[in-house]
């Protein structure tokens, strides 16, 4: 049995997750000419950047140099496998030549192990589908730095803002607060100038490139109103995946005209359910119909549409209202489930984009731009760090205990940084054991 096969049969742990990153790095060609003067391996560069995001702290590698000078050992080596610690400038220079796509395999290895191990069962919906939310976000912005991969926006005063955007797909579920990151898709200037055109083009490219990697698990894609148009919906069906997309009246006049016509002829079905939200009773009022034409020009794709309005029973105040189109058949049994699945798309924003921007990963911080791949490769390593920190609470008891004991994500990260700044740990497990231990530091820290 090969080493990679052996690792896939082991329970998921930080060491196993890190081994997937090692396997992805190994075949990447070093862009430098061979030289005896080469001090840092390409693996040191990629792992060095990853370690900064995983800890997460820009000065993590500097701390390890100081620790190395005092004790002769450093956590960059023992925790992440770096042979030598490159500088930030060296990381940026070399990583600019590494395509982000070279690291995508890690996402799918993690997904495959989670699927085979049953870890994705809590994310499966009423029909066995996994929900994958698609949403674009900006991750770099400047009025000075730019490259051929930048999109641009010219302002009324003549100034130009350059920016990078990407779609960050995640697995979500109504009952789960954690999202599971999948490989990103980068939005390029060639995708178009309007938000709808460029984001949808990138989303279709992601579906074509990666949907086969998620099978045989059935997939339902979630998206906002940008996605609920015929080319995108038809593309989903061609790739054998389902969809639940937000559908607003202002952008779907023809569909809502049909809805009004059918309602006048009493062909629109209704359903009302009561639910308790803590001590407040809420009324969920659904309207739904199957086989609506998505547009007014033939051939029009027939979709199923539903609306939900949530009101507070005590005073009739509207708490939530939205509408969706889907290919799932709508019945009194399935409408609440489709709406619940569609509403879980908010986790793409709240538990993915917002966490990456405000909870320690600093998504919008300019870690480096470069001229070719740097910005995209740094984003990908940041997403992998986020993925590892998401998966470990599911599969690692010690990590789960430590997160529960420490409480907030921010507090946990602060503890990691403080400990690794002053102490050396022989492994990730040693670090977690130390954090969970009730013994004084002198009895548990490895000072050898």
Coordinates of C-alpha atoms in Angstrom, one line a residue:
X1 CA 0.0 0.0 0.0
X2 CA 1.4 3.4 -0.9
X3 CA 2.0 6.1 1.7
X4 CA -0.8 8.2 0.3
X5 CA -3.2 5.3 0.4
X6 CA -2.2 4.6 4.0
X7 CA -2.9 8.2 5.0
X8 CA -6.4 7.9 3.4
X9 CA -7.2 4.9 5.6
X10 CA -6.3 6.8 8.8
X11 CA -8.8 8.8 10.8
X12 CA -8.7 12.5 9.8
X13 CA -6.3 14.5 11.9
X14 CA -4.1 17.6 11.3
X15 CA -1.2 15.3 10.2
X16 CA -3.4 13.6 7.6
X17 CA -4.8 16.9 6.4
X18 CA -1.3 18.3 6.1
X19 CA -0.2 15.2 4.2
X20 CA -2.8 16.1 1.5
X21 CA -1.1 19.5 1.1
X22 CA 2.3 17.8 0.9
X23 CA 1.0 15.5 -1.9
X24 CA -0.3 18.5 -3.8
X25 CA 3.0 20.3 -3.5
X26 CA 5.2 17.5 -4.5
X27 CA 4.5 17.4 -8.3
X28 CA 4.6 21.3 -8.7
X29 CA 7.6 22.2 -10.8
X30 CA 10.0 24.7 -9.2
X31 CA 10.0 27.8 -11.4
X32 CA 13.7 28.5 -10.6
X33 CA 16.6 27.2 -12.5
X34 CA 18.5 24.5 -10.7
X35 CA 21.3 25.9 -8.5
X36 CA 23.4 24.8 -5.6
X37 CA 22.8 28.3 -4.1
X38 CA 19.1 27.6 -3.7
X39 CA 18.4 27.8 0.0
X40 CA 14.7 27.3 0.2
X41 CA 12.7 24.6 -1.4
X42 CA 9.4 25.4 -3.1
X43 CA 7.7 23.3 -0.5
X44 CA 9.1 25.6 2.2
X45 CA 7.6 28.6 0.4
X46 CA 4.1 27.1 0.1
X47 CA 4.1 25.6 3.6
X48 CA 5.4 28.9 5.0
X49 CA 2.6 30.9 3.5
X50 CA 0.1 28.2 4.6
X51 CA 1.4 28.3 8.2
X52 CA 0.9 32.1 8.4
X53 CA -2.8 31.7 7.4
X54 CA -3.3 28.6 9.7
X55 CA -2.0 30.2 12.9
X56 CA -3.0 33.0 11.7
X57 CA -0.4 35.8 12.0
X58 CA 1.9 37.5 9.5
X59 CA 4.7 37.5 12.0
X60 CA 4.4 33.8 12.8
X61 CA 7.5 32.9 10.7
X62 CA 9.5 35.8 12.4
X63 CA 8.6 34.4 15.8
X64 CA 9.9 31.0 14.7
X65 CA 13.2 32.4 13.6
X66 CA 13.6 33.9 17.1
X67 CA 12.6 30.7 18.7
X68 CA 15.1 28.8 16.5
X69 CA 17.9 31.2 17.5
X70 CA 17.2 30.5 21.2
X71 CA 16.5 26.8 21.3
X72 CA 17.7 25.5 17.9
X73 CA 14.2 24.3 17.1
X74 CA 11.1 26.0 15.7
X75 CA 7.4 25.2 15.3
X76 CA 7.4 25.9 11.6
X77 CA 9.5 22.8 11.2
X78 CA 7.8 20.5 13.8
X79 CA 4.2 21.6 13.1
X80 CA 4.3 22.3 9.4
X81 CA 7.3 20.5 8.1
X82 CA 9.4 23.5 6.8
X83 CA 13.1 22.6 6.4
X84 CA 14.0 26.3 6.4
X85 CA 12.1 29.5 7.0
X86 CA 11.8 31.8 4.0
X87 CA 11.2 35.5 4.3
X88 CA 8.0 37.2 3.3
X89 CA 9.6 38.6 0.2
X90 CA 10.9 35.2 -0.8
X91 CA 7.5 33.7 -0.4
X92 CA 5.9 36.4 -2.5
X93 CA 8.5 36.1 -5.3
X94 CA 8.3 32.4 -5.6
X95 CA 4.6 31.9 -5.0
X96 CA 3.8 34.4 -7.9
X97 CA 4.9 31.6 -10.2
X98 CA 2.7 28.9 -8.6
X99 CA -0.8 28.5 -10.1
X100 CA -3.6 28.3 -7.5
X101 CA -5.2 25.4 -9.4
X102 CA -2.1 23.3 -8.4
X103 CA -3.5 23.2 -4.9
X104 CA -7.2 22.5 -5.7
X105 CA -6.7 18.7 -5.3
X106 CA -6.5 19.2 -1.5
X107 CA -10.1 20.4 -1.3
X108 CA -11.3 17.3 -3.1
X109 CA -9.2 14.9 -1.1
X110 CA -10.7 16.3 2.1
X111 CA -14.2 16.2 0.6
X112 CA -13.8 12.6 -0.5
X113 CA -12.6 11.5 2.9
X114 CA -15.4 13.3 4.7
X115 CA -17.9 11.7 2.3
X116 CA -16.6 8.2 2.7
X117 CA -16.3 8.6 6.4
X118 CA -19.9 9.7 6.9
X119 CA -18.9 13.1 8.1
X120 CA -21.2 14.8 5.5
X121 CA -24.3 13.0 6.6
X122 CA -25.5 16.0 8.8
X123 CA -25.3 18.1 5.7
X124 CA -27.5 15.8 3.6
X125 CA -31.0 17.1 2.9
X126 CA -34.4 15.3 2.7
X127 CA -33.5 13.8 -0.6
X128 CA -29.9 13.0 0.1
X129 CA -28.6 16.1 -1.7
X130 CA -25.7 18.2 -0.4
X131 CA -26.3 22.0 -0.7
X132 CA -23.5 24.0 -2.3
X133 CA -23.7 27.8 -2.0
X134 CA -22.2 29.9 -4.8
X135 CA -21.4 33.5 -4.1
X136 CA -18.7 35.9 -5.3
X137 CA -16.6 38.2 -3.1
X138 CA -13.8 40.6 -3.6
X139 CA -10.4 39.7 -2.0
X140 CA -8.0 42.4 -3.3
X141 CA -8.5 46.1 -4.0
X142 CA -6.0 48.9 -5.0
X143 CA -5.8 52.1 -7.0
X144 CA -2.1 51.5 -7.6
X145 CA -1.2 47.8 -7.9
X146 CA -2.7 45.8 -10.8
X147 CA -2.0 43.0 -13.2
X148 CA -3.6 41.4 -16.2
X149 CA -5.8 39.3 -14.0
X150 CA -7.3 42.4 -12.3
X151 CA -10.8 43.6 -12.9
X152 CA -11.2 47.4 -12.9
X153 CA -13.8 50.0 -12.1
X154 CA -13.5 53.6 -13.4
X155 CA -15.1 56.2 -11.1
X156 CA -16.7 59.5 -12.0
X157 CA -13.6 61.5 -11.1
X158 CA -11.5 59.5 -13.5
X159 CA -9.7 57.4 -10.9
X160 CA -9.5 53.6 -11.4
X161 CA -9.9 50.9 -8.8
X162 CA -8.3 47.5 -9.5
X163 CA -9.7 44.4 -7.8
X164 CA -9.7 40.6 -7.7
X165 CA -12.9 38.6 -7.2
X166 CA -13.6 34.9 -6.7
X167 CA -16.5 32.6 -6.2
X168 CA -16.0 30.7 -2.9
X169 CA -18.3 27.6 -3.0
X170 CA -19.2 26.0 0.4
X171 CA -21.2 23.1 1.5
X172 CA -24.0 24.4 3.8
X173 CA -27.0 23.0 5.6
X174 CA -29.9 24.6 7.5
X175 CA -29.0 22.7 10.7
X176 CA -25.2 23.2 10.6
X177 CA -23.4 26.4 11.6
X178 CA -20.1 25.3 10.0
X179 CA -19.6 25.5 6.3
X180 CA -17.1 23.3 4.4
X181 CA -15.0 25.1 1.8
X182 CA -14.5 23.8 -1.8
X183 CA -12.1 24.9 -4.4
X184 CA -12.6 28.5 -5.5
X185 CA -13.2 29.9 -9.0
X186 CA -11.5 33.1 -9.9
X187 CA -13.5 35.8 -11.8
X188 CA -11.4 37.3 -14.6
X189 CA -11.7 40.4 -16.8
X190 CA -12.6 38.1 -19.7
X191 CA -15.8 37.0 -17.9
X192 CA -17.4 40.4 -18.6
X193 CA -17.9 43.9 -17.1
X194 CA -21.3 43.5 -15.4
X195 CA -21.5 41.8 -12.1
X196 CA -24.1 39.3 -13.3
X197 CA -22.2 38.4 -16.5
X198 CA -18.8 37.9 -14.9
X199 CA -20.0 36.0 -11.7
X200 CA -22.3 33.7 -13.6
X201 CA -19.6 32.9 -16.2
X202 CA -17.2 32.0 -13.4
X203 CA -19.9 29.9 -11.7
X204 CA -20.6 28.0 -14.9
X205 CA -16.9 27.3 -15.3
X206 CA -16.7 26.0 -11.7
X207 CA -19.6 23.7 -12.3
X208 CA -18.1 22.3 -15.5
X209 CA -14.7 21.8 -14.0
X210 CA -15.6 20.3 -10.6
X211 CA -19.1 18.9 -10.5
X212 CA -17.9 15.4 -11.5
X213 CA -15.5 15.4 -8.5
X214 CA -18.5 15.7 -6.1
X215 CA -20.4 12.8 -7.5
X216 CA -22.0 10.3 -7.0
X217 CA -23.3 12.5 -4.2
X218 CA -26.4 14.4 -5.6
X219 CA -25.8 18.2 -5.4
X220 CA -28.2 21.1 -5.2
X221 CA -26.7 24.5 -6.0
X222 CA -27.8 27.6 -4.1
X223 CA -27.4 31.2 -5.4
X224 CA -28.9 34.7 -5.3
X225 CA -31.0 36.3 -8.0
X226 CA -27.9 36.7 -10.3
X227 CA -28.1 32.9 -10.9
X228 CA -31.8 32.4 -11.5
X229 CA -31.8 32.9 -15.3
X230 CA -32.2 30.4 -18.0
X231 CA -28.5 30.0 -19.2
X232 CA -27.4 29.2 -15.6
X233 CA -30.3 27.0 -14.7
X234 CA -30.0 25.1 -18.0
X235 CA -26.3 24.6 -17.4
X236 CA -27.0 23.2 -13.9
X237 CA -29.3 20.6 -15.4
X238 CA -26.9 19.7 -18.2
X239 CA -24.3 19.0 -15.5
X240 CA -26.8 16.8 -13.6
X241 CA -27.1 19.0 -10.6
X242 CA -30.2 20.6 -9.1
X243 CA -30.7 24.3 -8.1
X244 CA -32.5 26.5 -5.7
X245 CA -32.0 30.2 -6.7
X246 CA -33.5 33.3 -5.3
X247 CA -35.9 34.9 -7.8
X248 CA -37.0 38.5 -7.5
X249 CA -39.9 40.2 -9.3
X250 CA -37.9 43.1 -10.7
X251 CA -35.6 40.7 -12.7
X252 CA -38.2 38.1 -13.7
X253 CA -41.2 40.0 -15.0
X254 CA -42.4 37.2 -17.3
X255 CA -42.3 34.6 -14.6
X256 CA -44.3 36.8 -12.2
X257 CA -46.8 37.6 -14.9
X258 CA -47.4 33.9 -15.3
X259 CA -47.7 33.6 -11.5
X260 CA -50.3 36.3 -11.5
X261 CA -52.3 34.7 -14.3
X262 CA -52.2 31.3 -12.6
X263 CA -53.2 32.8 -9.2
X264 CA -56.2 34.5 -10.9
X265 CA -57.3 31.0 -12.1
X266 CA -56.7 29.5 -8.6
X267 CA -53.8 27.3 -9.8
X268 CA -51.3 28.5 -7.2
X269 CA -51.1 26.3 -4.2
X270 CA -50.9 27.7 -0.6
X271 CA -49.7 26.2 2.6
X272 CA -49.5 27.7 6.2
X273 CA -47.5 26.2 9.0
X274 CA -46.9 27.3 12.6
X275 CA -43.4 27.2 14.2
X276 CA -42.1 28.3 17.5
X277 CA -39.0 30.4 17.6
X278 CA -38.0 30.3 21.3
X279 CA -41.2 31.8 22.9
X280 CA -42.5 33.4 19.7
X281 CA -45.0 31.7 17.5
X282 CA -44.4 32.3 13.8
X283 CA -46.6 31.6 10.8
X284 CA -44.9 30.4 7.6
X285 CA -47.1 31.1 4.6
X286 CA -46.1 29.4 1.3
X287 CA -47.3 30.0 -2.2
X288 CA -46.0 27.6 -4.9
X289 CA -46.6 26.3 -8.4
X290 CA -44.8 23.8 -10.7
X291 CA -43.9 24.3 -14.4
X292 CA -43.5 28.0 -14.8
X293 CA -41.7 29.4 -17.8
X294 CA -38.5 31.1 -16.7
X295 CA -38.5 33.7 -19.5
X296 CA -40.9 35.1 -22.1
X297 CA -38.8 34.1 -25.2
X298 CA -38.9 30.5 -26.5
X299 CA -37.6 28.0 -25.8
X300 CA -38.3 28.8 -22.1
X301 CA -37.1 26.4 -19.4
X302 CA -39.9 25.3 -17.1
X303 CA -39.1 25.7 -13.4
X304 CA -40.9 25.4 -10.1
X305 CA -41.5 28.5 -8.1
X306 CA -42.3 29.2 -4.4
X307 CA -42.6 32.1 -2.1
X308 CA -42.5 32.3 1.7
X309 CA -43.6 35.0 4.1
X310 CA -42.9 34.6 7.8
X311 CA -45.0 36.6 10.1
X312 CA -45.2 36.9 13.9
X313 CA -48.4 35.4 15.0
X314 CA -49.0 37.9 17.8
X315 CA -49.1 41.1 15.7
X316 CA -48.8 40.0 12.1
X317 CA -45.4 41.7 11.6
X318 CA -43.6 40.4 8.5
X319 CA -40.2 38.9 9.7
X320 CA -39.0 37.4 6.4
X321 CA -40.1 37.2 2.8
X322 CA -38.4 35.7 -0.2
X323 CA -39.0 33.7 -3.4
X324 CA -37.1 30.9 -5.2
X325 CA -37.0 28.9 -8.4
X326 CA -36.0 25.3 -8.4
X327 CA -36.1 22.0 -10.4
X328 CA -37.2 20.1 -7.3
X329 CA -40.9 19.1 -7.5
X330 CA -43.0 21.2 -5.1
X331 CA -45.6 19.5 -2.9
X332 CA -46.9 20.3 0.6
X333 CA -44.2 18.0 1.9
X334 CA -41.3 19.4 0.0
X335 CA -42.0 23.2 -0.1
X336 CA -40.9 23.9 3.5
X337 CA -37.7 21.8 2.9
X338 CA -36.9 23.6 -0.4
X339 CA -37.4 27.0 1.2
X340 CA -35.3 26.0 4.3
X341 CA -32.5 24.9 1.9
X342 CA -32.8 28.1 -0.1
X343 CA -32.6 30.2 3.0
X344 CA -29.4 28.4 4.2
X345 CA -27.6 30.3 1.4
X346 CA -27.1 33.1 4.0
X347 CA -24.4 30.9 5.6
X348 CA -22.3 31.5 2.5
X349 CA -22.1 35.1 3.6
X350 CA -22.2 34.8 7.3
X351 CA -20.2 31.7 8.0
X352 CA -17.8 31.9 5.1
X353 CA -17.2 35.4 3.7
X354 CA -17.7 37.3 7.0
X355 CA -15.6 34.8 9.0
X356 CA -12.8 35.0 6.4
X357 CA -12.9 38.8 6.6
X358 CA -13.4 39.5 10.3
X359 CA -12.5 36.4 12.4
X360 CA -8.7 36.1 11.9
X361 CA -8.2 35.1 8.3
X362 CA -8.1 38.8 7.0
X363 CA -9.4 37.9 3.6
X364 CA -9.4 41.4 2.3
X365 CA -5.9 42.2 3.6
X366 CA -3.3 42.7 0.9
X367 CA -0.9 39.8 1.7
X368 CA 0.7 40.3 -1.8
X369 CA -0.4 41.0 -5.3
X370 CA 2.4 40.0 -7.8
X371 CA 2.1 39.9 -11.5
X372 CA 0.8 36.4 -12.2
X373 CA -0.6 34.0 -9.6
X374 CA 0.4 35.4 -6.2
X375 CA -3.0 36.9 -5.1
X376 CA -4.9 33.8 -6.2
X377 CA -2.4 31.4 -4.7
X378 CA -2.4 33.2 -1.3
X379 CA -6.2 33.2 -1.3
X380 CA -6.3 29.5 -2.0
X381 CA -3.9 28.8 0.9
X382 CA -6.0 31.0 3.2
X383 CA -9.1 28.9 2.2
X384 CA -7.2 25.7 2.9
X385 CA -6.3 27.0 6.4
X386 CA -10.0 27.8 6.9
X387 CA -11.0 24.4 5.6
X388 CA -8.6 22.6 8.0
X389 CA -9.9 24.7 11.0
X390 CA -13.5 23.8 9.9
X391 CA -12.9 20.0 9.5
X392 CA -10.8 19.5 12.6
X393 CA -13.7 20.2 15.0
X394 CA -15.7 17.5 13.2
X395 CA -13.0 14.8 13.3
X396 CA -10.5 15.6 16.0
X397 CA -11.7 15.1 19.6
X398 CA -8.8 17.1 21.2
X399 CA -9.3 20.0 18.8
X400 CA -13.0 20.0 19.5
X401 CA -12.5 20.0 23.3
X402 CA -10.0 22.9 23.0
X403 CA -12.4 25.0 20.9
X404 CA -15.2 24.4 23.4
X405 CA -12.9 25.1 26.3
X406 CA -11.6 28.3 24.8
X407 CA -14.9 29.5 23.4
X408 CA -14.3 32.0 20.6
X409 CA -12.3 31.4 17.5
X410 CA -10.4 34.6 18.1
X411 CA -9.4 33.5 21.6
X412 CA -8.3 30.1 20.3
X413 CA -6.1 31.7 17.7
X414 CA -4.6 34.1 20.3
X415 CA -3.6 31.1 22.5
X416 CA -2.0 29.3 19.5
X417 CA 0.1 32.4 18.7
X418 CA 1.1 33.1 22.3
X419 CA 2.2 29.5 23.0
X420 CA 4.1 29.0 19.7
X421 CA 5.9 32.3 20.1
X422 CA 7.7 31.2 23.3
X423 CA 7.5 27.4 23.4
X424 CA 8.5 24.6 21.1
X425 CA 6.1 21.7 20.5
X426 CA 7.2 18.5 18.8
X427 CA 3.8 18.0 17.1
X428 CA 0.4 19.4 16.7
X429 CA -1.0 16.8 19.1
X430 CA 1.6 17.8 21.6
X431 CA 0.4 21.4 21.3
X432 CA -3.2 20.4 21.8
X433 CA -2.4 18.2 24.7
X434 CA -0.5 21.0 26.3
X435 CA -3.5 23.4 25.9
X436 CA -5.9 20.8 27.4
X437 CA -3.6 19.9 30.3
X438 CA -4.2 21.1 33.8
X439 CA -0.5 20.7 34.8
X440 CA 1.7 23.7 35.1
X441 CA 3.7 24.5 31.9
X442 CA 7.0 23.3 33.4
X443 CA 5.7 19.7 33.6
X444 CA 4.2 19.6 30.1
X445 CA 6.3 21.8 27.8
X446 CA 9.0 19.9 25.9
X447 CA 12.2 21.8 26.7
X448 CA 14.6 19.3 25.0

